[in-house]
Amino acid sequence: MVSNQKTGIALSSKLVYYVLKNEEKLTRKQITAESRLSTQTTRCGLKRLESSNIVRKEKPSVSGESRNVYSLV
C-alpha cells in the first residue's frame, strides 16, 4: 500500500477518511462504493483509522440490522 511520506498515512486510509468526512455515518459497503476501493483495502483503511482513534465503529441501532456503521470520532 502506498503511503504519504510526510504523514505516514496510507492514501487508501485518507480516502476512507474523506468519504466519512462528507457523510455522517456509513457502512463498510457504502464506504467501499463511495471510495471505489476494494473491500479488503477499505477494511484495512478502516482498521488503521480505528486504531488511530480517528474512526469509530458503532453497532446498529435498529434491531435486525446486522451491519456496523462507521463515523469520524
Coordinates of N, CA and C in Angstrom, one line a residue:
M1 N 0.8 -1.2 0.0 CA 0.0 0.0 0.0 C 0.9 1.2 0.0
V2 N 0.6 2.2 -0.8 CA 1.4 3.4 -0.9 C 1.0 4.4 0.2
S3 N 2.0 4.9 0.8 CA 1.7 5.9 1.9 C 2.4 7.2 1.6
N4 N 1.8 8.2 2.2 CA 2.3 9.6 2.0 C 3.5 9.8 2.9
Q5 N 4.6 10.1 2.4 CA 5.9 10.2 3.1 C 5.8 11.3 4.2
K6 N 5.1 12.3 4.0 CA 5.0 13.4 5.0 C 4.2 13.0 6.3
T7 N 3.1 12.3 6.1 CA 2.2 12.0 7.2 C 2.4 10.5 7.6
G8 N 2.8 9.7 6.7 CA 2.9 8.3 7.0 C 1.6 7.6 7.0
I9 N 0.5 8.2 6.5 CA -0.8 7.6 6.4 C -1.0 7.1 5.0
A10 N -1.5 5.9 4.9 CA -1.7 5.3 3.6 C -2.8 6.1 2.8
L11 N -2.6 6.3 1.5 CA -3.5 7.0 0.7 C -4.9 6.4 0.8
S12 N -5.0 5.1 0.9 CA -6.4 4.5 1.0 C -7.1 4.9 2.3
S13 N -6.3 5.0 3.3 CA -6.9 5.4 4.6 C -7.4 6.9 4.5
K14 N -6.6 7.7 3.8 CA -7.0 9.1 3.6 C -8.3 9.2 2.8
L15 N -8.4 8.3 1.8 CA -9.6 8.3 1.0 C -10.8 7.9 1.8
V16 N -10.7 6.9 2.7 CA -11.8 6.4 3.6 C -12.1 7.6 4.5
Y17 N -11.1 8.3 5.0 CA -11.4 9.4 5.9 C -12.2 10.5 5.2
Y18 N -11.8 10.8 4.0 CA -12.6 11.9 3.3 C -14.0 11.5 2.9
V19 N -14.2 10.2 2.6 CA -15.6 9.7 2.3 C -16.4 9.9 3.6
L20 N -15.9 9.5 4.8 CA -16.6 9.6 6.0 C -16.8 11.1 6.4
K21 N -15.8 11.9 6.0 CA -15.9 13.4 6.4 C -17.2 14.0 5.7
N22 N -17.5 13.5 4.5 CA -18.6 14.0 3.8 C -20.0 13.4 4.1
E23 N -20.0 12.3 4.9 CA -21.2 11.7 5.3 C -21.2 11.5 6.8
E24 N -22.3 11.5 7.5 CA -22.4 11.3 8.9 C -22.0 9.9 9.4
K25 N -22.7 8.9 8.8 CA -22.4 7.5 9.2 C -22.6 6.7 7.9
L26 N -21.7 5.7 7.7 CA -21.8 4.8 6.6 C -21.4 3.4 7.0
T27 N -21.9 2.4 6.3 CA -21.5 1.0 6.5 C -20.2 0.8 5.6
R28 N -19.5 -0.3 5.9 CA -18.3 -0.6 5.1 C -18.6 -0.7 3.7
K29 N -19.8 -1.3 3.4 CA -20.2 -1.5 2.0 C -20.4 -0.1 1.3
Q30 N -21.0 0.8 2.0 CA -21.2 2.2 1.4 C -19.9 2.9 1.2
I31 N -19.0 2.7 2.2 CA -17.7 3.4 2.1 C -16.9 2.8 0.8
T32 N -17.0 1.5 0.7 CA -16.4 0.8 -0.5 C -16.9 1.4 -1.8
A33 N -18.2 1.5 -1.9 CA -18.9 2.0 -3.1 C -18.5 3.5 -3.4
E34 N -18.5 4.3 -2.3 CA -18.2 5.7 -2.5 C -16.7 5.9 -2.9
S35 N -15.8 5.2 -2.2 CA -14.4 5.3 -2.5 C -13.9 4.6 -3.7
R36 N -14.6 3.6 -4.1 CA -14.2 2.7 -5.3 C -13.0 1.9 -4.9
L37 N -12.7 1.7 -3.7 CA -11.6 0.9 -3.2 C -12.1 -0.6 -3.1
S38 N -11.2 -1.5 -3.1 CA -11.7 -2.9 -3.0 C -12.2 -3.1 -1.5
T39 N -12.9 -4.1 -1.3 CA -13.4 -4.4 0.0 C -12.3 -4.6 1.0
Q40 N -11.3 -5.3 0.6 CA -10.2 -5.6 1.5 C -9.4 -4.3 1.9
T41 N -9.2 -3.4 0.9 CA -8.5 -2.2 1.1 C -9.3 -1.3 2.0
T42 N -10.6 -1.2 1.8 CA -11.5 -0.4 2.7 C -11.4 -0.9 4.1
R43 N -11.5 -2.3 4.3 CA -11.4 -2.9 5.6 C -10.1 -2.5 6.3
C44 N -9.0 -2.6 5.6 CA -7.7 -2.2 6.1 C -7.6 -0.8 6.5
G45 N -8.1 0.1 5.6 CA -8.1 1.5 5.9 C -8.9 1.9 7.2
L46 N -10.1 1.2 7.3 CA -10.9 1.4 8.5 C -10.2 1.0 9.7
K47 N -9.5 -0.2 9.7 CA -8.8 -0.7 10.9 C -7.7 0.2 11.3
R48 N -7.0 0.8 10.3 CA -5.9 1.7 10.6 C -6.5 3.0 11.3
L49 N -7.6 3.5 10.7 CA -8.2 4.7 11.3 C -8.8 4.4 12.6
E50 N -9.3 3.3 12.8 CA -9.9 2.9 14.2 C -8.8 2.8 15.2
S51 N -7.7 2.2 14.8 CA -6.6 2.0 15.8 C -5.9 3.4 16.1
S52 N -6.1 4.4 15.3 CA -5.6 5.7 15.5 C -6.6 6.6 16.2
N53 N -7.8 6.0 16.5 CA -8.9 6.8 17.1 C -9.4 7.9 16.3
I54 N -9.4 7.7 15.0 CA -9.9 8.7 14.0 C -11.3 8.3 13.6
V55 N -11.6 7.0 13.6 CA -12.9 6.5 13.2 C -13.4 5.6 14.3
R56 N -14.7 5.5 14.5 CA -15.2 4.6 15.4 C -16.3 3.7 14.7
K57 N -16.3 2.5 15.2 CA -17.3 1.5 14.7 C -18.5 1.5 15.7
E58 N -19.7 1.6 15.1 CA -20.9 1.6 16.0 C -21.8 0.4 15.6
K59 N -22.3 -0.2 16.7 CA -23.2 -1.3 16.4 C -24.5 -0.7 15.9
P60 N -25.2 -1.4 15.1 CA -26.5 -0.9 14.5 C -27.5 -0.6 15.6
S61 N -28.2 0.5 15.5 CA -29.2 0.9 16.5 C -30.5 0.3 16.3
V62 N -30.8 -0.2 15.1 CA -32.1 -0.8 14.7 C -32.0 -2.3 14.9
S63 N -32.9 -2.8 15.7 CA -32.8 -4.3 15.9 C -33.1 -5.0 14.5
G64 N -32.4 -6.0 14.3 CA -32.5 -6.7 13.0 C -31.5 -6.3 12.0
E65 N -30.9 -5.1 12.2 CA -29.9 -4.6 11.3 C -28.5 -5.2 11.7
S66 N -27.8 -5.8 10.8 CA -26.6 -6.6 11.2 C -25.3 -5.9 10.8
R67 N -25.4 -4.7 10.1 CA -24.2 -4.1 9.7 C -23.8 -3.0 10.6
N68 N -22.5 -3.0 10.9 CA -21.9 -1.9 11.7 C -21.8 -0.6 10.8
V69 N -21.9 0.5 11.5 CA -21.7 1.8 10.8 C -20.4 2.4 11.3
Y70 N -19.8 3.2 10.5 CA -18.6 3.9 10.9 C -18.8 5.4 10.8
S71 N -18.1 6.1 11.7 CA -18.2 7.6 11.7 C -16.9 8.1 12.2
L72 N -16.6 9.4 12.0 CA -15.4 10.0 12.5 C -15.6 10.3 14.0
V73 N -14.5 10.2 14.7 CA -14.6 10.5 16.2 C -14.7 12.0 16.4

